[in-house]
Amino acid sequence: MPRHHIKVAAVVASAVLMATGPAAYAAAATHAPNSQVRHAATKAPQDSGSEEIRAQFDLWQAALATGDPERVADRYAPDAVLVPTMSNRIRTDRDGIVDYFKHFLAQKPEARITRSVVRVLDENSAVDTGTYRFTLTDENGSERTVDARYTFVYEKKAGNWLMINHHSSAMPEG
C-alpha cells in the first residue's frame, strides 16, 4: 500500500475509533499493527508539533494576502489535491491549484480559523481539521462572509511542511 494511503487510513481509523469512545480508541491503539495508527492514537491536540502545524495556516494566509496565485500554490506539494470551497472542480496538480487561486484571490479573501483540531501523525505528517470564516470582497467593495469546514493534510518535504490534501466546503447550515 502506498505510504500516503497508509497515512490516510490511519487518520480515518483514528477518527472512527475516537467516535466509539476513549476506551476503544486506546485499546485499538495499543494493539494496532501499524505504528502510524498507534502514534496517531496517542497524540492529543496540545501535543508537541501542534503549534508548528497551526502556524502553517498563518503562512497560507500570508500567501493569500500577496494576491499571487503562484505564491499560494507554493504552500502545496506538486501532487497535492485541492477540493476548494468556491468551485465544484477538484484540482490535482499545481496548474489546477494556481487556476483556482487566480479566481479566488480576485475576491481578496481573508481567512480566520474559528476551530482547529490538529493531529500530528509522525515527524513528517499531520492533519489540521476545523472551521474557518472567509471575508470576501467583490469588485464593488462589498464584503460577504463564508463559513466553511476544512481539512489540511500536511507532509514535511525537504524540511518544509506542504499541503498534500486540502478539502474545504461551505457550512451546510446557516
PDB file of C-alpha atoms in Angstrom:
ATOM      1  CA  MET A   1       0.000   0.000   0.000  1.00  0.00           C
ATOM      2  CA  PRO A   2       1.458   3.443  -0.901  1.00  0.00           C
ATOM      3  CA  ARG A   3       2.662   5.498   2.064  1.00  0.00           C
ATOM      4  CA  HIS A   4       0.063   8.252   1.632  1.00  0.00           C
ATOM      5  CA  HIS A   5      -2.744   5.659   1.618  1.00  0.00           C
ATOM      6  CA  ILE A   6      -1.428   4.250   4.893  1.00  0.00           C
ATOM      7  CA  LYS A   7      -1.462   7.735   6.447  1.00  0.00           C
ATOM      8  CA  VAL A   8      -4.987   8.440   5.222  1.00  0.00           C
ATOM      9  CA  ALA A   9      -6.110   5.046   6.542  1.00  0.00           C
ATOM     10  CA  ALA A  10      -4.534   5.901   9.900  1.00  0.00           C
ATOM     11  CA  VAL A  11      -6.429   9.204  10.055  1.00  0.00           C
ATOM     12  CA  VAL A  12      -9.737   7.565   9.138  1.00  0.00           C
ATOM     13  CA  ALA A  13      -9.194   4.703  11.591  1.00  0.00           C
ATOM     14  CA  SER A  14      -8.322   7.154  14.354  1.00  0.00           C
ATOM     15  CA  ALA A  15     -11.458   9.208  13.702  1.00  0.00           C
ATOM     16  CA  VAL A  16     -13.693   6.119  13.744  1.00  0.00           C
ATOM     17  CA  LEU A  17     -12.126   4.835  16.945  1.00  0.00           C
ATOM     18  CA  MET A  18     -12.388   8.225  18.644  1.00  0.00           C
ATOM     19  CA  ALA A  19     -16.105   8.303  17.804  1.00  0.00           C
ATOM     20  CA  THR A  20     -16.612   4.945  19.548  1.00  0.00           C
ATOM     21  CA  GLY A  21     -15.141   6.228  22.785  1.00  0.00           C
ATOM     22  CA  PRO A  22     -11.790   6.687  24.516  1.00  0.00           C
ATOM     23  CA  ALA A  23     -11.531   3.122  25.827  1.00  0.00           C
ATOM     24  CA  ALA A  24     -11.958   1.550  22.382  1.00  0.00           C
ATOM     25  CA  TYR A  25      -9.606   4.129  20.916  1.00  0.00           C
ATOM     26  CA  ALA A  26      -6.863   3.409  23.471  1.00  0.00           C
ATOM     27  CA  ALA A  27      -7.318  -0.370  23.199  1.00  0.00           C
ATOM     28  CA  ALA A  28      -7.050  -0.290  19.412  1.00  0.00           C
ATOM     29  CA  ALA A  29      -4.026   1.982  19.606  1.00  0.00           C
ATOM     30  CA  THR A  30      -2.086  -0.420  21.807  1.00  0.00           C
ATOM     31  CA  HIS A  31      -2.945  -3.423  19.603  1.00  0.00           C
ATOM     32  CA  ALA A  32      -2.616  -1.763  16.182  1.00  0.00           C
ATOM     33  CA  PRO A  33      -0.066  -3.474  13.958  1.00  0.00           C
ATOM     34  CA  ASN A  34       0.696  -0.208  12.146  1.00  0.00           C
ATOM     35  CA  SER A  35       2.928   2.063  14.224  1.00  0.00           C
ATOM     36  CA  GLN A  36       1.464   5.102  12.451  1.00  0.00           C
ATOM     37  CA  VAL A  37      -2.016   4.280  13.753  1.00  0.00           C
ATOM     38  CA  ARG A  38      -0.631   3.724  17.254  1.00  0.00           C
ATOM     39  CA  HIS A  39       1.250   7.044  17.115  1.00  0.00           C
ATOM     40  CA  ALA A  40      -1.761   8.954  15.814  1.00  0.00           C
ATOM     41  CA  ALA A  41      -3.892   7.500  18.590  1.00  0.00           C
ATOM     42  CA  THR A  42      -1.590   8.777  21.324  1.00  0.00           C
ATOM     43  CA  LYS A  43      -1.315  12.343  20.064  1.00  0.00           C
ATOM     44  CA  ALA A  44      -3.575  14.993  21.547  1.00  0.00           C
ATOM     45  CA  PRO A  45      -4.210  18.433  20.012  1.00  0.00           C
ATOM     46  CA  GLN A  46      -1.928  20.112  22.538  1.00  0.00           C
ATOM     47  CA  ASP A  47       0.979  17.684  21.983  1.00  0.00           C
ATOM     48  CA  SER A  48       4.344  18.560  20.525  1.00  0.00           C
ATOM     49  CA  GLY A  49       4.189  19.807  16.966  1.00  0.00           C
ATOM     50  CA  SER A  50       0.635  21.136  17.072  1.00  0.00           C
ATOM     51  CA  GLU A  51       1.700  24.770  17.164  1.00  0.00           C
ATOM     52  CA  GLU A  52       4.113  24.221  14.284  1.00  0.00           C
ATOM     53  CA  ILE A  53       1.232  22.786  12.260  1.00  0.00           C
ATOM     54  CA  ARG A  54      -1.141  25.581  13.262  1.00  0.00           C
ATOM     55  CA  ALA A  55       1.494  28.086  12.102  1.00  0.00           C
ATOM     56  CA  GLN A  56       1.174  26.648   8.594  1.00  0.00           C
ATOM     57  CA  PHE A  57      -2.246  28.284   8.328  1.00  0.00           C
ATOM     58  CA  ASP A  58      -0.663  31.674   9.024  1.00  0.00           C
ATOM     59  CA  LEU A  59       1.843  31.056   6.227  1.00  0.00           C
ATOM     60  CA  TRP A  60      -1.001  30.071   3.879  1.00  0.00           C
ATOM     61  CA  GLN A  61      -2.979  33.174   4.905  1.00  0.00           C
ATOM     62  CA  ALA A  62       0.114  35.346   4.256  1.00  0.00           C
ATOM     63  CA  ALA A  63       0.403  33.784   0.796  1.00  0.00           C
ATOM     64  CA  LEU A  64      -3.275  34.625   0.144  1.00  0.00           C
ATOM     65  CA  ALA A  65      -2.592  38.227   1.195  1.00  0.00           C
ATOM     66  CA  THR A  66       0.032  38.598  -1.557  1.00  0.00           C
ATOM     67  CA  GLY A  67      -2.674  38.156  -4.206  1.00  0.00           C
ATOM     68  CA  ASP A  68      -0.252  35.926  -6.127  1.00  0.00           C
ATOM     69  CA  PRO A  69      -1.707  32.502  -7.004  1.00  0.00           C
ATOM     70  CA  GLU A  70       1.810  31.118  -7.580  1.00  0.00           C
ATOM     71  CA  ARG A  71       2.794  32.036  -4.012  1.00  0.00           C
ATOM     72  CA  VAL A  72      -0.310  30.320  -2.677  1.00  0.00           C
ATOM     73  CA  ALA A  73       0.415  27.231  -4.787  1.00  0.00           C
ATOM     74  CA  ASP A  74       3.909  27.147  -3.245  1.00  0.00           C
ATOM     75  CA  ARG A  75       2.222  26.102   0.032  1.00  0.00           C
ATOM     76  CA  TYR A  76       1.072  22.874  -1.688  1.00  0.00           C
ATOM     77  CA  ALA A  77       3.049  19.807  -2.743  1.00  0.00           C
ATOM     78  CA  PRO A  78       3.354  19.397  -6.530  1.00  0.00           C
ATOM     79  CA  ASP A  79       0.954  16.423  -6.422  1.00  0.00           C
ATOM     80  CA  ALA A  80      -1.462  17.941  -3.902  1.00  0.00           C
ATOM     81  CA  VAL A  81      -5.221  17.573  -4.125  1.00  0.00           C
ATOM     82  CA  LEU A  82      -7.397  20.647  -3.563  1.00  0.00           C
ATOM     83  CA  VAL A  83     -11.152  20.299  -3.088  1.00  0.00           C
ATOM     84  CA  PRO A  84     -11.937  24.021  -2.917  1.00  0.00           C
ATOM     85  CA  THR A  85     -14.685  25.934  -1.186  1.00  0.00           C
ATOM     86  CA  MET A  86     -15.793  28.050  -4.132  1.00  0.00           C
ATOM     87  CA  SER A  87     -15.547  25.604  -7.040  1.00  0.00           C
ATOM     88  CA  ASN A  88     -17.018  22.237  -7.929  1.00  0.00           C
ATOM     89  CA  ARG A  89     -13.816  21.140  -9.690  1.00  0.00           C
ATOM     90  CA  ILE A  90     -11.193  19.108  -7.819  1.00  0.00           C
ATOM     91  CA  ARG A  91      -7.634  20.299  -8.529  1.00  0.00           C
ATOM     92  CA  THR A  92      -4.943  17.607  -8.651  1.00  0.00           C
ATOM     93  CA  ASP A  93      -1.853  19.439  -9.862  1.00  0.00           C
ATOM     94  CA  ARG A  94      -0.094  22.766  -9.499  1.00  0.00           C
ATOM     95  CA  ASP A  95      -1.639  24.253 -12.651  1.00  0.00           C
ATOM     96  CA  GLY A  96      -5.136  23.461 -11.372  1.00  0.00           C
ATOM     97  CA  ILE A  97      -4.360  24.916  -7.946  1.00  0.00           C
ATOM     98  CA  VAL A  98      -2.928  28.094  -9.497  1.00  0.00           C
ATOM     99  CA  ASP A  99      -6.015  28.384 -11.732  1.00  0.00           C
ATOM    100  CA  TYR A 100      -8.353  28.115  -8.746  1.00  0.00           C
ATOM    101  CA  PHE A 101      -6.492  30.751  -6.767  1.00  0.00           C
ATOM    102  CA  LYS A 102      -6.396  33.169  -9.740  1.00  0.00           C
ATOM    103  CA  HIS A 103     -10.172  33.389  -9.443  1.00  0.00           C
ATOM    104  CA  PHE A 104     -10.438  33.057  -5.668  1.00  0.00           C
ATOM    105  CA  LEU A 105      -7.826  35.745  -4.955  1.00  0.00           C
ATOM    106  CA  ALA A 106      -9.821  38.231  -7.034  1.00  0.00           C
ATOM    107  CA  GLN A 107     -12.221  38.248  -4.057  1.00  0.00           C
ATOM    108  CA  LYS A 108      -9.437  39.404  -1.688  1.00  0.00           C
ATOM    109  CA  PRO A 109     -10.022  36.562   0.775  1.00  0.00           C
ATOM    110  CA  GLU A 110      -9.128  36.890   4.420  1.00  0.00           C
ATOM    111  CA  ALA A 111      -9.498  33.761   6.498  1.00  0.00           C
ATOM    112  CA  ARG A 112      -9.750  33.274  10.241  1.00  0.00           C
ATOM    113  CA  ILE A 113      -9.821  29.880  11.921  1.00  0.00           C
ATOM    114  CA  THR A 114     -12.730  29.513  14.308  1.00  0.00           C
ATOM    115  CA  ARG A 115     -11.862  25.965  15.459  1.00  0.00           C
ATOM    116  CA  SER A 116      -8.819  23.797  14.847  1.00  0.00           C
ATOM    117  CA  VAL A 117      -8.055  20.204  15.805  1.00  0.00           C
ATOM    118  CA  VAL A 118      -4.504  19.142  14.982  1.00  0.00           C
ATOM    119  CA  ARG A 119      -3.284  15.560  14.889  1.00  0.00           C
ATOM    120  CA  VAL A 120       0.460  15.108  14.477  1.00  0.00           C
ATOM    121  CA  LEU A 121       0.797  11.642  12.960  1.00  0.00           C
ATOM    122  CA  ASP A 122       4.588  11.490  12.964  1.00  0.00           C
ATOM    123  CA  GLU A 123       7.542  13.813  12.429  1.00  0.00           C
ATOM    124  CA  ASN A 124       6.657  14.173   8.738  1.00  0.00           C
ATOM    125  CA  SER A 125       2.853  14.176   8.585  1.00  0.00           C
ATOM    126  CA  ALA A 126      -0.029  15.927  10.295  1.00  0.00           C
ATOM    127  CA  VAL A 127      -3.689  16.828   9.855  1.00  0.00           C
ATOM    128  CA  ASP A 128      -5.406  20.088  10.805  1.00  0.00           C
ATOM    129  CA  THR A 129      -9.198  19.915  10.682  1.00  0.00           C
ATOM    130  CA  GLY A 130     -11.679  22.547  11.705  1.00  0.00           C
ATOM    131  CA  THR A 131     -13.723  25.522  10.658  1.00  0.00           C
ATOM    132  CA  TYR A 132     -12.822  28.910   9.286  1.00  0.00           C
ATOM    133  CA  ARG A 133     -14.534  32.086   8.152  1.00  0.00           C
ATOM    134  CA  PHE A 134     -13.610  33.840   4.941  1.00  0.00           C
ATOM    135  CA  THR A 135     -14.299  37.508   4.358  1.00  0.00           C
ATOM    136  CA  LEU A 136     -14.562  38.102   0.621  1.00  0.00           C
ATOM    137  CA  THR A 137     -14.693  41.477  -1.134  1.00  0.00           C
ATOM    138  CA  ASP A 138     -16.218  41.882  -4.590  1.00  0.00           C
ATOM    139  CA  GLU A 139     -15.113  44.353  -7.273  1.00  0.00           C
ATOM    140  CA  ASN A 140     -17.545  46.969  -5.863  1.00  0.00           C
ATOM    141  CA  GLY A 141     -16.050  46.739  -2.379  1.00  0.00           C
ATOM    142  CA  SER A 142     -18.981  44.827  -0.881  1.00  0.00           C
ATOM    143  CA  GLU A 143     -17.962  42.260   1.706  1.00  0.00           C
ATOM    144  CA  ARG A 144     -19.530  38.918   2.497  1.00  0.00           C
ATOM    145  CA  THR A 145     -18.519  36.086   4.780  1.00  0.00           C
ATOM    146  CA  VAL A 146     -18.394  32.387   4.068  1.00  0.00           C
ATOM    147  CA  ASP A 147     -18.176  29.923   6.933  1.00  0.00           C
ATOM    148  CA  ALA A 148     -16.522  26.675   5.896  1.00  0.00           C
ATOM    149  CA  ARG A 149     -15.046  23.459   7.214  1.00  0.00           C
ATOM    150  CA  TYR A 150     -11.549  22.437   6.237  1.00  0.00           C
ATOM    151  CA  THR A 151      -9.068  19.622   6.377  1.00  0.00           C
ATOM    152  CA  PHE A 152      -5.402  20.297   5.674  1.00  0.00           C
ATOM    153  CA  VAL A 153      -3.190  17.229   5.392  1.00  0.00           C
ATOM    154  CA  TYR A 154       0.490  18.152   5.652  1.00  0.00           C
ATOM    155  CA  GLU A 155       3.647  16.311   4.803  1.00  0.00           C
ATOM    156  CA  LYS A 156       7.150  17.532   5.516  1.00  0.00           C
ATOM    157  CA  LYS A 157       9.149  17.517   2.281  1.00  0.00           C
ATOM    158  CA  ALA A 158      12.785  18.643   2.204  1.00  0.00           C
ATOM    159  CA  GLY A 159      12.298  20.192   5.655  1.00  0.00           C
ATOM    160  CA  ASN A 160       9.174  22.196   4.703  1.00  0.00           C
ATOM    161  CA  TRP A 161       5.562  21.461   5.604  1.00  0.00           C
ATOM    162  CA  LEU A 162       3.431  21.344   2.455  1.00  0.00           C
ATOM    163  CA  MET A 163      -0.240  20.581   1.993  1.00  0.00           C
ATOM    164  CA  ILE A 164      -0.799  17.299   0.220  1.00  0.00           C
ATOM    165  CA  ASN A 165      -4.571  17.453   0.582  1.00  0.00           C
ATOM    166  CA  HIS A 166      -6.846  20.431   1.236  1.00  0.00           C
ATOM    167  CA  HIS A 167     -10.579  19.971   1.435  1.00  0.00           C
ATOM    168  CA  SER A 168     -12.855  22.908   2.156  1.00  0.00           C
ATOM    169  CA  SER A 169     -16.618  23.140   1.958  1.00  0.00           C
ATOM    170  CA  ALA A 170     -19.122  25.796   2.908  1.00  0.00           C
ATOM    171  CA  MET A 171     -21.048  25.024   6.071  1.00  0.00           C
ATOM    172  CA  PRO A 172     -24.334  23.341   5.147  1.00  0.00           C
ATOM    173  CA  GLU A 173     -26.373  25.007   7.896  1.00  0.00           C
ATOM    174  CA  GLY A 174     -26.931  28.752   8.037  1.00  0.00           C
TER     175      GLY A 174
END
